[in-house]
CSV table of C-alpha atoms (C1' of nucleotides) in Angstrom, one decimal:
chain,number,residue,atom,x,y,z
A,120,MET,CA,141.2,21.1,35.7
A,121,ALA,CA,140.1,22.8,33.2
A,122,LYS,CA,137.8,20.6,30.9
A,123,GLU,CA,138.5,20.1,27.6
A,124,LYS,CA,136.4,22.6,25.6
A,125,LYS,CA,133.2,21.5,24.4
A,126,ASP,CA,131.3,24.3,22.3
A,127,ILE,CA,130.7,26.5,25.3
A,128,SER,CA,127.6,28.9,23.8
A,129,MET,CA,128.3,32.7,22.9
A,130,SER,CA,125.6,33.5,25.6
A,131,VAL,CA,128.0,32.0,27.9
A,132,ILE,CA,131.2,33.8,26.8
A,133,LYS,CA,129.5,36.8,26.9
A,134,ARG,CA,129.0,36.9,30.7
A,135,LEU,CA,132.3,36.0,31.5
A,136,PRO,CA,134.2,39.4,31.6
A,137,ARG,CA,130.9,40.3,33.4
A,138,TYR,CA,131.8,37.5,36.4
A,139,TYR,CA,135.5,38.8,35.8
A,140,ARG,CA,134.5,42.3,36.8
A,141,PHE,CA,132.7,41.4,40.4
A,142,LEU,CA,134.5,38.6,41.0
A,143,GLY,CA,137.8,42.0,40.9
A,144,GLU,CA,135.4,43.7,43.2
A,145,LEU,CA,135.2,41.1,45.5
A,146,LYS,CA,138.7,40.7,46.0
A,147,LYS,CA,139.1,44.3,46.0
A,148,GLN,CA,136.6,44.3,48.8
A,149,SER,CA,138.5,41.6,50.3
A,150,ILE,CA,136.0,39.3,50.3
A,151,VAL,CA,137.8,35.3,50.1
A,152,ARG,CA,134.2,32.8,49.7
A,153,ILE,CA,131.6,33.7,47.5
A,154,SER,CA,128.2,30.9,47.2
A,155,SER,CA,127.3,30.9,43.7
A,156,ARG,CA,123.7,32.6,46.0
A,157,GLU,CA,124.9,34.7,47.0
A,158,LEU,CA,127.2,36.3,43.9
A,159,SER,CA,123.4,35.7,41.9
A,160,GLN,CA,122.2,38.1,44.3
A,161,ARG,CA,124.8,40.4,43.8
A,162,MET,CA,124.8,40.5,39.9
A,163,GLY,CA,121.1,40.0,39.7
A,164,LEU,CA,121.2,36.6,38.4
A,165,THR,CA,120.0,33.0,39.2
A,166,ALA,CA,122.3,30.8,41.0
A,167,SER,CA,121.6,27.8,38.6
A,168,GLN,CA,122.7,30.2,35.7
A,169,ILE,CA,126.1,30.9,37.7
A,170,ARG,CA,126.5,27.4,38.3
A,171,GLN,CA,125.9,26.2,35.0
A,172,ASP,CA,128.1,28.8,33.6
A,173,LEU,CA,131.3,28.1,35.9
A,174,ASN,CA,130.1,24.3,34.9
A,175,CYS,CA,131.5,24.2,31.1
A,176,PHE,CA,134.8,25.0,32.1
A,177,GLY,CA,135.1,23.2,35.0
A,178,GLY,CA,134.7,22.2,38.5
A,179,PHE,CA,135.7,25.3,40.2
A,180,GLY,CA,133.8,25.7,43.1
A,181,GLN,CA,134.1,23.2,46.6
A,182,GLN,CA,130.2,21.8,48.0
A,183,GLY,CA,129.8,22.9,50.8
A,184,TYR,CA,132.0,26.0,50.7
A,185,GLY,CA,131.7,27.8,47.3
A,186,TYR,CA,133.9,30.0,44.8
A,187,ASN,CA,137.2,31.5,46.2
A,188,VAL,CA,136.8,34.4,44.7
A,189,ASP,CA,141.1,34.9,43.6
A,190,GLN,CA,140.7,31.3,41.6
A,191,LEU,CA,137.4,31.8,40.3
A,192,ARG,CA,139.1,35.0,39.3
A,193,GLN,CA,142.1,33.9,38.4
A,194,GLU,CA,140.4,30.7,36.1
A,195,ILE,CA,137.8,33.6,34.2
A,196,GLY,CA,141.0,35.9,33.3
A,197,SER,CA,142.9,32.5,31.6
A,198,ILE,CA,139.7,31.9,30.0
A,199,LEU,CA,139.3,34.7,28.3
A,200,GLY,CA,143.4,35.5,27.3
A,201,VAL,CA,143.7,39.1,29.7
A,202,GLY,CA,147.8,36.8,29.7
A,203,SER,CA,147.6,37.2,26.6
A,204,ASP,CA,150.3,39.0,24.2
A,205,PHE,CA,148.3,39.7,20.4
A,206,LYS,CA,150.2,42.5,18.4
A,207,THR,CA,147.2,45.1,17.7
A,208,ILE,CA,147.6,47.9,15.6
A,209,LEU,CA,145.3,50.6,15.1
A,210,ILE,CA,143.5,51.8,11.9
A,211,GLY,CA,142.7,55.4,11.8
A,212,CYS,CA,143.8,57.6,14.0
A,213,GLY,CA,140.7,61.0,14.6
A,214,ASN,CA,138.5,61.5,17.7
A,215,LEU,CA,137.7,57.4,18.1
A,216,GLY,CA,140.7,56.2,17.5
A,217,LYS,CA,142.6,58.1,19.1
A,218,ALA,CA,140.2,58.0,22.9
A,219,ILE,CA,140.4,54.5,22.1
A,220,ALA,CA,144.1,54.0,21.9
A,221,SER,CA,145.0,56.0,25.2
A,222,HIS,CA,141.8,55.2,26.7
A,223,MET,CA,141.9,51.8,26.6
A,224,VAL,CA,143.9,49.3,28.7
A,225,PHE,CA,144.9,47.6,26.3
A,226,GLU,CA,147.8,45.6,28.2
A,227,ASP,CA,145.6,44.7,30.6
A,228,ARG,CA,143.2,42.2,28.8
A,229,GLY,CA,146.0,40.6,26.6
A,230,PHE,CA,146.1,43.7,23.5
A,231,LYS,CA,150.0,44.8,23.0
A,232,LEU,CA,149.1,47.9,20.4
A,233,ILE,CA,152.4,48.4,19.0
A,234,GLY,CA,151.6,50.5,15.7
A,235,ILE,CA,148.7,53.5,14.7
A,236,PHE,CA,148.1,54.3,10.9
A,237,ASP,CA,146.0,57.1,9.5
A,238,SER,CA,145.4,58.2,6.0
A,239,ARG,CA,146.1,62.3,6.8
A,240,ALA,CA,149.3,60.7,9.0
A,241,ASP,CA,151.3,63.7,7.8
A,242,ASP,CA,149.2,66.5,9.5
A,243,MET,CA,150.0,64.0,12.8
A,244,LYS,CA,153.7,64.2,12.4
A,245,ASP,CA,153.7,65.9,16.3
A,246,LEU,CA,150.6,63.6,17.7
A,247,ARG,CA,152.7,60.9,20.2
A,248,ILE,CA,150.1,58.0,21.8
A,249,LYS,CA,151.1,55.6,23.8
A,250,GLY,CA,155.2,56.4,22.5
A,251,LEU,CA,153.8,55.4,19.2
A,252,SER,CA,153.9,58.0,17.0
A,253,VAL,CA,151.3,57.4,13.2
A,254,SER,CA,152.1,55.8,10.1
A,255,PRO,CA,151.1,57.0,6.7
A,256,MET,CA,148.6,54.1,5.4
A,257,GLU,CA,150.9,53.2,2.8
A,258,ASP,CA,153.5,52.1,4.7
A,259,LEU,CA,151.1,49.3,5.9
A,260,GLU,CA,152.5,46.3,3.8
A,261,VAL,CA,155.8,46.6,4.5
A,262,TYR,CA,154.8,47.4,8.5
A,263,CYS,CA,152.9,44.3,8.9
A,264,ARG,CA,155.4,42.0,7.1
A,265,GLU,CA,157.5,42.9,9.6
A,266,ALA,CA,156.0,43.4,12.4
A,267,GLU,CA,153.3,40.6,11.7
A,268,PRO,CA,150.3,41.7,14.3
A,269,SER,CA,147.6,40.0,15.0
A,270,VAL,CA,145.0,42.1,15.4
A,271,ALA,CA,143.3,45.7,14.0
A,272,VAL,CA,141.1,48.6,15.8
A,273,LEU,CA,139.9,49.8,12.6
A,274,CYS,CA,138.7,53.3,14.1
A,275,ILE,CA,137.9,54.7,10.6
A,276,PRO,CA,134.9,55.7,8.4
A,277,SER,CA,133.0,53.2,7.3
A,278,ASP,CA,132.4,54.0,3.6
A,279,SER,CA,136.1,54.0,3.5
A,280,THR,CA,135.8,50.2,5.2
A,281,ALA,CA,136.0,48.0,3.1
A,282,PRO,CA,139.3,47.6,0.6
A,283,VAL,CA,141.1,48.4,3.8
A,284,VAL,CA,139.6,45.0,5.4
A,285,GLU,CA,140.7,43.2,2.1
A,286,LYS,CA,143.6,44.6,2.4
A,287,LEU,CA,145.0,43.7,5.8
A,288,ILE,CA,143.6,40.1,5.5
A,289,ALA,CA,145.8,39.9,2.2
A,290,LEU,CA,148.6,40.6,5.0
A,291,GLY,CA,147.3,37.5,7.5
A,292,ILE,CA,145.4,39.9,9.8
A,293,ARG,CA,142.5,37.8,11.0
A,294,ASN,CA,141.0,39.6,14.7
A,295,PHE,CA,139.0,42.4,14.5
A,296,TRP,CA,137.9,44.8,16.7
A,297,ASN,CA,135.7,46.5,14.5
A,298,PHE,CA,134.3,50.2,15.1
A,299,THR,CA,133.0,50.9,11.8
A,300,HIS,CA,129.3,50.0,10.5
A,301,TYR,CA,131.2,47.8,8.0
A,302,ASP,CA,129.8,44.4,8.2
A,303,ILE,CA,132.7,41.9,8.1
A,304,SER,CA,131.8,38.8,9.1
A,305,SER,CA,129.5,39.6,5.8
A,306,HIS,CA,131.7,39.5,3.5
A,307,HIS,CA,134.1,37.6,4.8
A,308,ASP,CA,135.1,34.1,6.4
A,309,GLY,CA,136.7,32.5,8.8
A,310,VAL,CA,137.5,36.1,10.9
A,311,VAL,CA,137.8,37.0,13.8
A,312,VAL,CA,135.8,39.7,14.3
A,313,GLU,CA,134.2,41.4,17.1
A,314,ASN,CA,131.8,44.9,16.7
A,315,VAL,CA,131.2,47.6,18.7
A,316,HIS,CA,128.2,49.7,16.8
A,317,LEU,CA,128.2,52.5,19.1
A,318,ASN,CA,125.0,53.9,16.9
A,319,ASP,CA,123.3,50.4,17.0
A,320,SER,CA,124.3,50.7,21.1
A,321,LEU,CA,122.3,54.3,20.6
A,322,MET,CA,119.4,53.3,18.8
A,323,THR,CA,118.9,50.5,21.1
A,324,LEU,CA,118.8,52.7,24.3
A,325,SER,CA,116.6,55.1,22.6
A,326,TYR,CA,114.1,52.4,21.8
A,327,GLN,CA,114.0,50.9,24.9
A,328,ILE,CA,113.2,54.9,26.3
A,329,LEU,CA,110.1,55.3,24.6
A,330,ASN,CA,109.4,52.0,25.1
A,331,GLN,CA,110.2,51.5,28.7
B,35,MET,CA,99.2,50.3,10.7
B,36,ALA,CA,101.6,49.2,13.5
B,37,LYS,CA,100.5,46.6,15.6
B,38,GLU,CA,99.8,46.9,19.4
B,39,LYS,CA,103.7,46.2,21.4
B,40,LYS,CA,102.8,43.4,22.8
B,41,ASP,CA,106.3,42.6,24.6
B,42,ILE,CA,109.0,42.8,22.3
B,43,SER,CA,112.3,40.5,23.5
B,44,MET,CA,115.9,42.2,23.3
B,45,SER,CA,116.4,39.7,21.1
B,46,VAL,CA,114.3,41.2,18.3
B,47,ILE,CA,115.0,45.0,18.9
B,48,LYS,CA,119.5,44.5,18.9
B,49,ARG,CA,118.8,43.1,15.9
B,50,LEU,CA,116.8,46.2,14.1
B,51,PRO,CA,119.4,48.6,13.9
B,52,ARG,CA,121.2,46.3,12.0
B,53,TYR,CA,118.3,46.0,9.5
B,54,TYR,CA,117.9,49.8,9.5
B,55,ARG,CA,121.8,49.9,8.2
B,56,PHE,CA,121.4,47.2,5.9
B,57,LEU,CA,117.9,48.8,4.1
B,58,GLY,CA,119.8,52.4,4.3
B,59,GLU,CA,122.2,50.2,2.6
B,60,LEU,CA,120.3,48.8,-0.5
B,61,LYS,CA,118.7,52.6,0.0
B,62,LYS,CA,121.6,54.0,-1.4
B,63,GLN,CA,122.2,51.5,-4.4
B,64,SER,CA,118.5,52.4,-5.3
B,65,ILE,CA,117.0,48.8,-4.3
B,66,VAL,CA,113.0,49.1,-4.2
B,67,ARG,CA,111.7,46.1,-3.1
B,68,ILE,CA,113.5,42.9,-1.4
B,69,SER,CA,112.1,39.9,-0.6
B,70,SER,CA,113.0,38.1,2.7
B,71,ARG,CA,114.8,36.1,1.0
B,72,GLU,CA,117.0,37.6,-1.0
B,73,LEU,CA,117.5,39.7,2.9
B,74,SER,CA,118.4,36.8,4.4
B,75,GLN,CA,121.0,36.2,1.6
B,76,ARG,CA,122.2,39.2,2.1
B,77,MET,CA,122.3,39.8,6.3
B,78,GLY,CA,123.6,35.9,7.0
B,79,LEU,CA,120.1,35.1,8.9
B,80,THR,CA,116.8,33.3,7.4
B,81,ALA,CA,114.3,34.6,5.7
B,82,SER,CA,112.1,32.9,8.6
B,83,GLN,CA,113.6,34.9,10.9
B,84,ILE,CA,113.4,38.1,9.3
B,85,ARG,CA,110.1,38.4,9.2
B,86,GLN,CA,109.4,36.6,12.4
B,87,ASP,CA,111.0,40.1,13.7
B,88,LEU,CA,109.4,41.9,11.2
B,89,ASN,CA,106.4,41.1,12.0
B,90,CYS,CA,106.3,41.3,15.8
B,91,PHE,CA,105.2,45.1,14.4
B,92,GLY,CA,102.8,44.9,11.9
B,93,GLY,CA,102.3,43.5,8.0
B,94,PHE,CA,105.6,45.4,6.6
B,95,GLY,CA,105.4,43.3,3.1
B,96,GLN,CA,102.8,42.1,0.4
B,97,GLN,CA,103.0,38.9,-0.4
B,98,GLY,CA,103.8,38.0,-3.5
B,99,TYR,CA,105.8,41.0,-3.4
B,100,GLY,CA,108.4,41.3,-0.6
B,101,TYR,CA,108.8,44.7,1.3
B,102,ASN,CA,109.6,47.8,-0.1
B,103,VAL,CA,112.6,49.3,0.9
B,104,ASP,CA,112.4,52.6,1.8
B,105,GLN,CA,109.4,51.9,3.9
B,106,LEU,CA,110.7,49.0,6.1
B,107,ARG,CA,113.8,51.3,6.4
B,108,GLN,CA,111.8,54.1,7.9
B,109,GLU,CA,109.6,51.8,10.0
B,110,ILE,CA,112.1,50.3,11.4
B,111,GLY,CA,113.8,54.2,11.8
B,112,SER,CA,110.4,55.5,13.2
B,113,ILE,CA,110.1,52.0,16.2
B,114,LEU,CA,113.6,53.0,16.7
B,115,GLY,CA,112.8,56.2,17.9
B,116,VAL,CA,115.0,57.6,15.0
B,117,GLY,CA,112.8,61.0,15.1
B,118,SER,CA,113.2,61.9,18.6
B,119,ASP,CA,115.3,64.3,20.7
B,120,PHE,CA,115.5,63.6,23.3
B,121,LYS,CA,117.3,66.0,25.6
B,122,THR,CA,121.4,64.6,27.0
B,123,ILE,CA,124.4,65.4,28.7
B,124,LEU,CA,127.6,64.1,28.6
B,125,ILE,CA,129.2,63.7,32.1
B,126,GLY,CA,133.0,63.8,31.6
B,127,CYS,CA,135.3,64.8,28.6
B,128,GLY,CA,137.9,63.0,28.9
B,129,ASN,CA,139.6,61.3,25.4
B,130,LEU,CA,136.9,59.3,25.8
B,131,GLY,CA,134.0,61.3,26.2
B,132,LYS,CA,135.3,64.4,23.9
B,133,ALA,CA,135.8,61.4,21.1
B,134,ILE,CA,131.9,60.5,21.5
B,135,ALA,CA,130.4,63.8,21.9
B,136,SER,CA,132.6,65.0,18.8
B,137,HIS,CA,132.1,61.8,16.6
B,138,MET,CA,128.7,60.0,17.2
B,139,VAL,CA,126.2,62.3,14.9
B,140,PHE,CA,123.9,62.1,18.1
B,141,GLU,CA,121.2,64.0,16.3
B,142,ASP,CA,120.8,61.5,13.5
B,143,ARG,CA,119.9,59.2,16.3
B,144,GLY,CA,117.4,60.9,18.5
B,145,PHE,CA,119.7,62.7,20.6
B,146,LYS,CA,120.7,66.3,21.3
B,147,LEU,CA,123.7,66.9,23.0
B,148,ILE,CA,122.8,69.8,25.2
B,149,GLY,CA,125.4,70.4,27.9
B,150,ILE,CA,129.0,68.8,29.2
B,151,PHE,CA,130.2,68.3,32.3
B,152,ASP,CA,133.5,67.6,33.7
B,153,SER,CA,135.0,67.6,36.9
B,154,ARG,CA,138.4,69.3,35.4
B,155,ALA,CA,135.8,72.2,33.9
B,156,ASP,CA,138.8,74.9,35.2
B,157,ASP,CA,141.1,73.1,32.8
B,158,MET,CA,139.4,72.9,29.4
B,159,LYS,CA,137.8,76.9,29.6
B,160,ASP,CA,138.9,77.0,26.3
B,161,LEU,CA,137.2,73.6,24.5
B,162,ARG,CA,134.2,73.6,22.9
B,163,ILE,CA,132.6,71.4,21.5
B,164,LYS,CA,129.4,70.8,19.0
B,165,GLY,CA,129.6,74.7,20.1
B,166,LEU,CA,129.6,72.7,23.7
B,167,SER,CA,132.3,74.7,26.3
B,168,VAL,CA,132.6,72.2,29.4
B,169,SER,CA,130.8,73.6,32.9
B,170,PRO,CA,131.7,71.5,36.4
B,171,MET,CA,129.8,69.5,38.5
B,172,GLU,CA,128.5,72.5,40.8
B,173,ASP,CA,126.6,73.7,38.3
B,174,LEU,CA,124.9,70.2,37.1
B,175,GLU,CA,121.9,70.5,39.7
B,176,VAL,CA,121.0,73.9,38.7
B,177,TYR,CA,121.4,73.3,35.3
B,178,CYS,CA,119.0,70.1,35.0
B,179,ARG,CA,116.7,72.0,37.0
B,180,GLU,CA,116.2,74.4,34.4
B,181,ALA,CA,116.8,72.2,31.3
B,182,GLU,CA,115.9,68.8,31.9
B,183,PRO,CA,118.3,66.9,30.0
B,184,SER,CA,116.4,63.3,30.4
B,185,VAL,CA,119.7,61.1,29.1
B,186,ALA,CA,123.0,61.4,30.4
B,187,VAL,CA,125.9,60.1,28.4
B,188,LEU,CA,128.4,58.3,31.6
B,189,CYS,CA,133.0,58.9,30.2
B,190,ILE,CA,133.9,59.5,33.7
B,191,PRO,CA,136.6,56.6,35.4
B,192,SER,CA,134.3,54.1,36.6
B,193,ASP,CA,135.1,54.3,40.4
B,194,SER,CA,133.8,57.8,40.3
B,195,THR,CA,130.5,56.5,38.9
B,196,ALA,CA,128.6,55.3,41.0
B,197,PRO,CA,127.5,59.1,43.5
B,198,VAL,CA,127.5,60.9,39.9
B,199,VAL,CA,124.7,58.0,39.2
B,200,GLU,CA,123.1,58.9,42.8
B,201,LYS,CA,123.0,62.7,41.6
B,202,LEU,CA,121.9,62.7,38.3
B,203,ILE,CA,118.5,60.2,39.4
B,204,ALA,CA,118.2,62.6,41.7
B,205,LEU,CA,118.1,65.4,39.5
B,206,GLY,CA,115.4,63.3,37.7
B,207,ILE,CA,117.6,61.0,34.8
B,208,ARG,CA,116.5,58.0,34.1
B,209,ASN,CA,117.4,56.8,30.9
B,210,PHE,CA,121.8,56.4,30.5
B,211,TRP,CA,124.5,55.3,28.3
B,212,ASN,CA,126.8,54.1,30.4
B,213,PHE,CA,130.7,54.0,29.5
B,214,THR,CA,131.8,52.7,32.9
B,215,HIS,CA,131.7,49.7,33.8
B,216,TYR,CA,129.9,50.5,37.4
B,217,ASP,CA,126.9,48.6,37.4
B,218,ILE,CA,123.8,51.5,37.1
B,219,SER,CA,121.7,48.2,37.1
B,220,SER,CA,122.2,45.8,39.9
B,221,HIS,CA,122.1,49.0,42.7
B,222,HIS,CA,119.0,51.7,40.6
B,223,ASP,CA,115.5,50.2,39.7
B,224,GLY,CA,112.8,50.9,37.5
B,225,VAL,CA,116.2,52.5,35.2
B,226,VAL,CA,116.8,52.3,31.7
B,227,VAL,CA,120.7,51.1,30.6
B,228,GLU,CA,122.2,50.4,27.8
B,229,ASN,CA,125.8,49.8,28.3
B,230,VAL,CA,128.5,49.8,26.3
B,231,HIS,CA,131.7,47.8,28.3
B,232,LEU,CA,134.7,47.9,25.7
B,233,ASN,CA,136.6,46.2,28.2
B,234,ASP,CA,133.9,43.4,28.2
B,235,SER,CA,133.9,42.9,24.4
B,236,LEU,CA,137.4,43.4,24.3
B,237,MET,CA,137.4,40.4,26.6
B,238,THR,CA,135.0,38.8,24.0
B,239,LEU,CA,137.9,38.8,21.1
B,240,SER,CA,140.3,38.1,22.5
B,241,TYR,CA,138.6,34.5,23.6
B,242,GLN,CA,137.4,34.0,20.8
B,243,ILE,CA,140.9,34.7,19.4
B,244,LEU,CA,142.2,31.8,21.3
B,245,ASN,CA,139.3,29.6,20.3
B,246,GLN,CA,138.2,30.0,16.7
C,127,DT,C1',128.3,13.8,61.2
C,128,DA,C1',125.2,17.6,59.6
C,129,DG,C1',124.5,21.7,57.3
C,130,DA,C1',126.1,24.2,53.3
C,131,DT,C1',126.1,24.6,48.5
C,132,DT,C1',128.7,22.6,44.7
C,133,DG,C1',128.3,19.2,40.1
C,134,DT,C1',124.6,18.0,36.9
C,135,DT,C1',120.0,15.9,35.3
C,136,DA,C1',116.0,17.3,34.6
C,137,DA,C1',111.9,20.6,33.5
C,138,DT,C1',110.4,24.5,30.7
C,139,DC,C1',111.0,28.2,29.0
C,140,DG,C1',112.1,31.5,24.8
C,141,DA,C1',114.1,31.9,20.5
C,142,DT,C1',114.8,30.0,15.4
C,143,DT,C1',113.6,27.5,12.7
C,144,DA,C1',110.0,25.1,8.8
C,145,DA,C1',105.8,25.3,6.7
C,146,DC,C1',102.4,26.3,4.3
C,147,DA,C1',97.5,28.8,3.7
C,148,DA,C1',96.6,33.0,2.4
C,149,DT,C1',96.9,36.6,-0.5
C,150,DC,C1',99.0,39.9,-3.4
D,71,DT,C1',95.3,32.7,-13.5
D,72,DA,C1',100.2,31.5,-12.2
D,73,DG,C1',103.8,32.7,-8.7
D,74,DA,C1',105.7,34.8,-5.5
D,75,DT,C1',105.9,35.9,-1.7
D,76,DT,C1',104.3,37.5,2.5
D,77,DG,C1',102.1,36.5,7.5
D,78,DT,C1',101.2,33.0,11.5
D,79,DT,C1',101.0,28.3,13.1
D,80,DA,C1',103.5,24.3,14.4
D,81,DA,C1',108.5,21.6,15.0
D,82,DT,C1',112.4,22.5,16.7
D,83,DC,C1',116.5,23.6,19.0
D,84,DG,C1',119.1,26.5,23.1
D,85,DA,C1',119.2,28.2,27.0
D,86,DT,C1',117.4,29.0,31.3
D,87,DT,C1',115.4,27.5,35.4
D,88,DA,C1',114.4,24.2,39.1
D,89,DA,C1',116.1,20.1,41.6
D,90,DC,C1',118.5,17.4,44.0
D,91,DA,C1',122.4,13.2,44.3
D,92,DA,C1',126.9,13.9,45.5
D,93,DT,C1',130.2,15.4,48.8
D,94,DC,C1',133.3,18.3,51.1
DNA sequence: TAGATTGTTAATCGATTAACAATC
DNA sequence: TAGATTGTTAATCGATTAACAATC
């Protein structure tokens, strides 16, 4: 039933997870159907925008009725690839890496954590995160040839990121969840990068506080 | 010299931290001056956009010369409030909260962490993060009346966030760095919220992998 | 059938890009 | 002065909102 994907704009994509979240809430509250108007009021959007967004992918609604909450949620989930199983490795197991690995429900979102690497793995002999031990960076090459992960989560210091990315790309990894400040996209083409720049976020907050 | 701030769009604001970062890099490389054209090539933007963005705030450049790297960096830093000193408390000291508190260079970005709270503070008697111990949530009210923090960082489970936000707002806190999935803006007006929705980010990555 | 609400087209608004006169 | 590059206005492009015919 889903439409041929044309070229959906990033603005739309970025809104999808939020729809997914709100629909999950509605489902929890045992709400079965919802109109674009009602959803728009809850989410602080226009009904028009919701209908436009959803119609990028197909006619999920029904005239005179609205949308079926659970069905719509599943459709959006499938568009976002919630049911995927991307083999993922974590590079850098310091405070942040540890938190990301143990805190995030990777599996719920289509990512399967299969390996953890850190340059000081020696100091982490006894550490286990989700049953995984921490391997030294030297093992990366052999490991990747065997396990063929497709995604790397980067939680290493920004200034040592460049050569690591170089290596990962050489080993065939094309998808990055990047917590460093290193600007992967401006150095490499044909690579998928989702940045989480916490410092940038903090500075945006700071601006908003000063100019509210 | 800075212009009267009209109403700068969020699109522009969100780009400023990235400018700040690139200018920091250039400074490190002892580059003194840069033209919008050269900067645009390094950052993968158009020169036009850079000039437009910067001119929202004032004429930082000089015709025939370009921009002075260090001066421009400082101007942007000051727009973003890098030199501020917002009193900040952390709510929730689990894996993520711990990582955020110890990993982030709050101070460099205008935020001063002055207190940490967790509902299970009893189990964290010996924990010290940046010299701070973890206080129980019951102490929040008295503490806020005394110390008057203006920013709260939320690293608690999403489903217990609503009442905590309620309380913090009652205690006069209006600015939030929100790592939970709870949608503060849709429940409260006149509040500054900067969201870091890691799950949303992960889902966006997933979409991009499937549709690259 | 009448009422409700979608899917979709048209109108508006905002953001990005192009162009160029001002000026260092 | 001539060359370079900004600041700024105008043109284009894209995203959001409004409107309404289609239809459940």
